Short mmCIF file of C-alpha atoms in Angstrom, two decimals:
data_model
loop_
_atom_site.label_atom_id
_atom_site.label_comp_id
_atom_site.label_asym_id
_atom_site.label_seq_id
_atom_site.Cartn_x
_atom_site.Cartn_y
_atom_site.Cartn_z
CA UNK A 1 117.47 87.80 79.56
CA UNK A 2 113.77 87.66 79.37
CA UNK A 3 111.68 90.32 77.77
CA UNK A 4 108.88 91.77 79.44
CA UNK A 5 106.56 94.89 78.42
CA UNK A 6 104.71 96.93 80.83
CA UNK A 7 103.24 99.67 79.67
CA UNK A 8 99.70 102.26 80.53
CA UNK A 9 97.75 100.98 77.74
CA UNK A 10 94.68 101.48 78.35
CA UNK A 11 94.67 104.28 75.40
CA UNK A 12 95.64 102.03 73.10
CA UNK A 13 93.55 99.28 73.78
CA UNK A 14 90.59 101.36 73.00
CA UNK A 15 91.66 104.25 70.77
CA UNK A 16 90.14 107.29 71.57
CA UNK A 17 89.06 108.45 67.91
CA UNK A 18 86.43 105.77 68.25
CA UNK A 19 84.47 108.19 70.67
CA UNK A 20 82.88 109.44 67.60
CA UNK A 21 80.95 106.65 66.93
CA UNK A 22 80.75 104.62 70.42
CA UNK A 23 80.79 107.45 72.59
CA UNK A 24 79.40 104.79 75.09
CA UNK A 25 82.14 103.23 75.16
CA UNK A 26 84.23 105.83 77.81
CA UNK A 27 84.37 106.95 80.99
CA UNK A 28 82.02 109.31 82.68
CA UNK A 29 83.74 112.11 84.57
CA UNK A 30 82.88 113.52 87.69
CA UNK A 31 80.30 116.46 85.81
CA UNK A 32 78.44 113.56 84.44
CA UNK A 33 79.91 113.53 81.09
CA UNK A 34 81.67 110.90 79.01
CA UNK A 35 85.07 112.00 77.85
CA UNK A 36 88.15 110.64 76.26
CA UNK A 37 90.82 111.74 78.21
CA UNK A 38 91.94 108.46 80.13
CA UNK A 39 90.86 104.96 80.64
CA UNK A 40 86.89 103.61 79.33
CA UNK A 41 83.62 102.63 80.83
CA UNK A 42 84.04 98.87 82.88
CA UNK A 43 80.42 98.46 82.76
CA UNK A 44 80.09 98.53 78.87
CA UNK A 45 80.15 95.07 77.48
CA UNK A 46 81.25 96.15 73.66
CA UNK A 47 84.03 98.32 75.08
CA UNK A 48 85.19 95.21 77.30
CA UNK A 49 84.87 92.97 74.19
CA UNK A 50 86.97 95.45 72.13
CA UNK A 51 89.34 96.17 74.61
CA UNK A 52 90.10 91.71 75.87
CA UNK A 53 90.31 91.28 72.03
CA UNK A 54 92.88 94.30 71.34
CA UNK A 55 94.95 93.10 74.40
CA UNK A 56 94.75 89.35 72.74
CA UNK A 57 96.30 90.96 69.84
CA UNK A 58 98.94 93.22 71.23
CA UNK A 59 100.14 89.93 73.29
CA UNK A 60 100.16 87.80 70.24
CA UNK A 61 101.92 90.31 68.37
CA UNK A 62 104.93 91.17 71.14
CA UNK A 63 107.91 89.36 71.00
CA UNK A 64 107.55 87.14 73.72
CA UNK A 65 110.30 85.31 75.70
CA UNK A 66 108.55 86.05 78.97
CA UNK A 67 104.47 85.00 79.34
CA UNK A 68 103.84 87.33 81.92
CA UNK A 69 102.03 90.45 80.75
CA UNK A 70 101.52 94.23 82.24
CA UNK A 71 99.01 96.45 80.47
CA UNK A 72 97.99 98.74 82.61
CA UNK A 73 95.19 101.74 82.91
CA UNK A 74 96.27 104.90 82.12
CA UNK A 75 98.61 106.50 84.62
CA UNK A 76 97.06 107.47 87.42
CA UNK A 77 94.04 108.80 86.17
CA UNK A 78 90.25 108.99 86.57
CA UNK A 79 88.32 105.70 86.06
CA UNK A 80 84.84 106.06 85.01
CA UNK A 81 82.20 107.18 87.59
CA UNK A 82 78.89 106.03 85.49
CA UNK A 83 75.77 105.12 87.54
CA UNK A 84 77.43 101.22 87.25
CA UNK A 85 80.96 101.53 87.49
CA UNK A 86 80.84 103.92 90.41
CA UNK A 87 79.67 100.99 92.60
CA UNK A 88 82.99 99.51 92.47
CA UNK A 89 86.21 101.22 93.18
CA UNK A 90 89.33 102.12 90.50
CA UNK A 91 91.27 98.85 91.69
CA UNK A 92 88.31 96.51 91.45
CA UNK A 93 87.80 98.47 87.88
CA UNK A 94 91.12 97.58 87.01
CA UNK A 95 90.52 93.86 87.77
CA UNK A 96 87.41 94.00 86.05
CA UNK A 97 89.37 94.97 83.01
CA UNK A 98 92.24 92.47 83.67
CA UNK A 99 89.82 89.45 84.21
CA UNK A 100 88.45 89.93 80.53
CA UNK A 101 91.86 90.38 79.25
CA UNK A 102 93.44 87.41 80.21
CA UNK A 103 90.88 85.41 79.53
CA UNK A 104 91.18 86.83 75.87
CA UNK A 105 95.26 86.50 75.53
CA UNK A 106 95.19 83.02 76.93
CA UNK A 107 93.63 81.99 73.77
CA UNK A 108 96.58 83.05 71.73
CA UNK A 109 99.00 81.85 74.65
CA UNK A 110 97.39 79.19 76.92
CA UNK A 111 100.26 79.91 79.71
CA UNK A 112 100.15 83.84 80.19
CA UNK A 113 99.41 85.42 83.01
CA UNK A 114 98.73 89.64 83.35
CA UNK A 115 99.22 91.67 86.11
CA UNK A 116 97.10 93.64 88.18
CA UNK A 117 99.24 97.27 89.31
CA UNK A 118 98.27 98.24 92.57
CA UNK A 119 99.56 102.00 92.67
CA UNK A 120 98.37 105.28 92.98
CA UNK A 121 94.49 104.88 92.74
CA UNK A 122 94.65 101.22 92.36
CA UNK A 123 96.56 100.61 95.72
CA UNK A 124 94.07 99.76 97.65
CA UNK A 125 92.98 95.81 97.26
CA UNK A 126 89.66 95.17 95.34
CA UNK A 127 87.29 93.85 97.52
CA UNK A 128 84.13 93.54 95.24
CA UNK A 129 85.98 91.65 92.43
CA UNK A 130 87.60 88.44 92.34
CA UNK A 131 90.96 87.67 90.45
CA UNK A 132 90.66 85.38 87.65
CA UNK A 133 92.89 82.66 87.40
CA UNK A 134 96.34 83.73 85.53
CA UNK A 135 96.31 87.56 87.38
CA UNK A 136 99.05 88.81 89.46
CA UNK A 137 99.55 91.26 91.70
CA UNK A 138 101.98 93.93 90.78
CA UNK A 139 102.82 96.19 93.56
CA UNK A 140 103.95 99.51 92.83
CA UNK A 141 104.83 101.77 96.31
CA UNK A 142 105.17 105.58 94.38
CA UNK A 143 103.87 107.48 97.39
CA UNK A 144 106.81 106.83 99.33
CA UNK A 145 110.39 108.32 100.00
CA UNK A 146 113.74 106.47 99.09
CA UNK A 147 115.96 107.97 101.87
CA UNK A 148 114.12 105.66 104.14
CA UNK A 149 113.43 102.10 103.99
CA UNK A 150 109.89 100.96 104.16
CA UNK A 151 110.48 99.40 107.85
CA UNK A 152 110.31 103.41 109.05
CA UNK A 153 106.43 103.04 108.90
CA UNK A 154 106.18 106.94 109.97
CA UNK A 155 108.09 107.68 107.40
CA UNK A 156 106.08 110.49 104.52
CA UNK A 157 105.90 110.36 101.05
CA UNK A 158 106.17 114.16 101.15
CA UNK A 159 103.36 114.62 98.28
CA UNK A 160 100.55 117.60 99.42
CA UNK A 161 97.97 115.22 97.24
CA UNK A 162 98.66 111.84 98.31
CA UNK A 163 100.22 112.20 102.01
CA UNK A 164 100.89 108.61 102.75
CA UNK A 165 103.38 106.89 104.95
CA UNK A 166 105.56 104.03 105.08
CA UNK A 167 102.82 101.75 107.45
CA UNK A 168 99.77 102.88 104.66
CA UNK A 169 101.91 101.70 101.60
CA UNK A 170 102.59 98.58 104.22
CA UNK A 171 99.00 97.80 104.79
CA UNK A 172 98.08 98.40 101.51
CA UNK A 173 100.15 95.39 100.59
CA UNK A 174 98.88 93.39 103.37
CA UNK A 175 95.24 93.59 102.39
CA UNK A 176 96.39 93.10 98.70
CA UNK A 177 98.22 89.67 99.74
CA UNK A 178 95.02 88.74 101.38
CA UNK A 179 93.70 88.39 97.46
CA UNK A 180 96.73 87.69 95.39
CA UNK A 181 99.04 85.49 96.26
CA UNK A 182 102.23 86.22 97.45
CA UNK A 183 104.32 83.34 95.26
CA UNK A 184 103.20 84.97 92.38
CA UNK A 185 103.55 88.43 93.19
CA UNK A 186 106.34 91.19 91.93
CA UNK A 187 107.39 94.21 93.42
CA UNK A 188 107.69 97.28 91.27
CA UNK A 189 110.04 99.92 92.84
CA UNK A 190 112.00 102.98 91.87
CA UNK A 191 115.60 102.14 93.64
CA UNK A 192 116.63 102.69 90.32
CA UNK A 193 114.83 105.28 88.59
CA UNK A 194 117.18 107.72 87.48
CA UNK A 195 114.16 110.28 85.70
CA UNK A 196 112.01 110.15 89.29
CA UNK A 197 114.92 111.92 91.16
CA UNK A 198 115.24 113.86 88.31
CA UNK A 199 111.60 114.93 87.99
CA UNK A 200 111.40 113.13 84.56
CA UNK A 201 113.27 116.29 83.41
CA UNK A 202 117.11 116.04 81.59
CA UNK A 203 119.93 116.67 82.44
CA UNK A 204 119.34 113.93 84.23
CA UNK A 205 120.84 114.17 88.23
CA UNK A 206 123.33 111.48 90.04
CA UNK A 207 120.95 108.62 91.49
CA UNK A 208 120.97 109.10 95.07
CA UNK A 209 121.17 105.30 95.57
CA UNK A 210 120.98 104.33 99.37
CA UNK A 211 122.54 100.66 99.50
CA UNK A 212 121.01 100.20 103.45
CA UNK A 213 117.74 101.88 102.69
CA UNK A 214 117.40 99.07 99.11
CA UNK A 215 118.87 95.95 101.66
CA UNK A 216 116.17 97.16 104.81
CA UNK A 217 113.18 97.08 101.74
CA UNK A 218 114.56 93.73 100.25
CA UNK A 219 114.36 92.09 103.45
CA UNK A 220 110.66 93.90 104.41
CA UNK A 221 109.23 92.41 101.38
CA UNK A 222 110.99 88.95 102.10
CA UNK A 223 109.11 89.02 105.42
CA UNK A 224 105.57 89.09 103.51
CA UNK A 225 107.00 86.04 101.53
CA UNK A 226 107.43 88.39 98.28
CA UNK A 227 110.61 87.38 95.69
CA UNK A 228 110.48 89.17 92.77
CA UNK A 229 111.41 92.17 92.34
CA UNK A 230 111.97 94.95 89.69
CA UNK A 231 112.56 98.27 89.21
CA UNK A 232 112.11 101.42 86.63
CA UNK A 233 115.59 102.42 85.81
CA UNK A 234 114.68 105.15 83.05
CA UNK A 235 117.11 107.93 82.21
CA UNK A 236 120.13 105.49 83.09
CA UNK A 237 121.29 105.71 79.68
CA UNK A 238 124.14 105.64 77.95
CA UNK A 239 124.11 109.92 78.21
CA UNK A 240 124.11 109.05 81.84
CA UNK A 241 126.93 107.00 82.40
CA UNK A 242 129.00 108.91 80.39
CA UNK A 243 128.62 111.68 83.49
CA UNK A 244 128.27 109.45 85.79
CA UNK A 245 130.29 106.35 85.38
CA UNK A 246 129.96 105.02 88.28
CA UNK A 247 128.02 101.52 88.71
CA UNK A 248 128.37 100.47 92.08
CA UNK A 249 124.70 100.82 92.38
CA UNK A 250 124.07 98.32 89.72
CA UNK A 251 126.20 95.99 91.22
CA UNK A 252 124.46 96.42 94.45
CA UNK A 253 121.09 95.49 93.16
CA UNK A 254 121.94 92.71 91.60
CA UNK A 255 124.00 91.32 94.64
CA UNK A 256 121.29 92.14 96.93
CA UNK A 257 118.56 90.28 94.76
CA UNK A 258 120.72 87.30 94.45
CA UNK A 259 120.35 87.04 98.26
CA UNK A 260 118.39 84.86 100.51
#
């Protein structure tokens, strides 16, 4: 087993009690104002300094069997919209970010390489921004539905605030693959993600695992020449299986991984 840590981190990389004295140093909202509440200004040269050399730390410090790294903006939410950083777009922020970063953690480990998430407002591909050698892309397909496989390109992700289908998650991979590389690449999905289907509330609920629906997305991302794979199993706990013993699902993902 390798160990890998993937985490929202942007809070921690720049602690928000340090508004009081480098208030420059987060995001402007959309009223104009700089605020604490998720993620830091790109465009500020301290915060990016602060921020490379805190992620150079937390890497160092991890317990690392794995050098791949995923520390990721905060989820889902606002990046900053100052007169500079509004010129480029939340995924090219991102890689702004992740370009520092690495460039900082491969001086405590000359071999790692971080991820860049596309998902949610980072789906679309950065077009502005380069990747730096050592970033990945990390795709991440949450706007979606799981009782239909990604080759039903009408199908709806069913959410009122981000209605996308099947063929816009699709294309948003396609014109990500068109700057990352697809040998390098890893699929983040939610085939087994017990506290989705549960709306991250417990008692957790039975995993409505669809074997053909996982097999038709397996074989979708093989066609864009994408082999790794992952996906957030949270709430599939011990508490869980002692309701719900069943682990024909397990089994199922790891046979269908294991095939060519």
């Amino acid at each position: 087993l390798n160990i890998e840590y993937e985490l929202h981190a942007a809070s921690y990389l720049l602690p928000r009690e340090l508004f009081g004295t480098h208030p420059e140093y987060f995001r402007v909202d959309a009223n104009g104002e700089r605020t604490t509440n998720a993620n830091f200004c790109v465009s500020n040269k301290e915060a990016l300094d602060f921020v490379s050399n805190r992620a150079a730390e937390l890497a160092d410090a991890l317990y690392a069997s794995s050098d791949k790294f995923y520390f990721w903006l905060d989820d889902g939410k606002e990046t900053c919209q100052c007169p500079e950083c509004s010129q480029v777009t939340a995924s090219e922020q991102a890689l702004i970010i992740e370009n520092r970063m690495i460039k900082a953690i491969r001086e405590v480990d000359p071999e790692a390489r971080l991820a860049h998430l596309a998902y949610a407002n980072t789906l679309s591909a950065p077009e502005k921004v380069k990747p730096a050698e050592g970033i990945f892309l990390e795709f991440a397909p949450f706007f979606r539905t799981w009782s239909k496989p990604l080759a039903d390109t009408s199908a709806t992700s069913g959410n009122i605030n981000f209605p996308m289908t099947h063929g816009d998650n699709l294309r948003h991979l396609e014109n990500n693959l068109k700057v990352f590389t697809a040998k390098d690449a890893v699929v983040l999905e939610y085939w087994l993600d017990v506290s989705l289907f549960s709306g991250w509330t417990k008692p957790a609920v039975r995993l409505p695992w669809n074997r053909e629906v996982f097999r038709s997305d397996i074989d979708t991302y093989r066609s864009y020449g994408l082999n790794n794979f992952t996906s957030f199993a949270v709430y599939m706990d011990s508490s869980y299986f002692s309701r719900f013993p069943q682990t024909d699902c397990l089994k199922e993902y790891g046979n269908g991984l294991r095939e060519d």
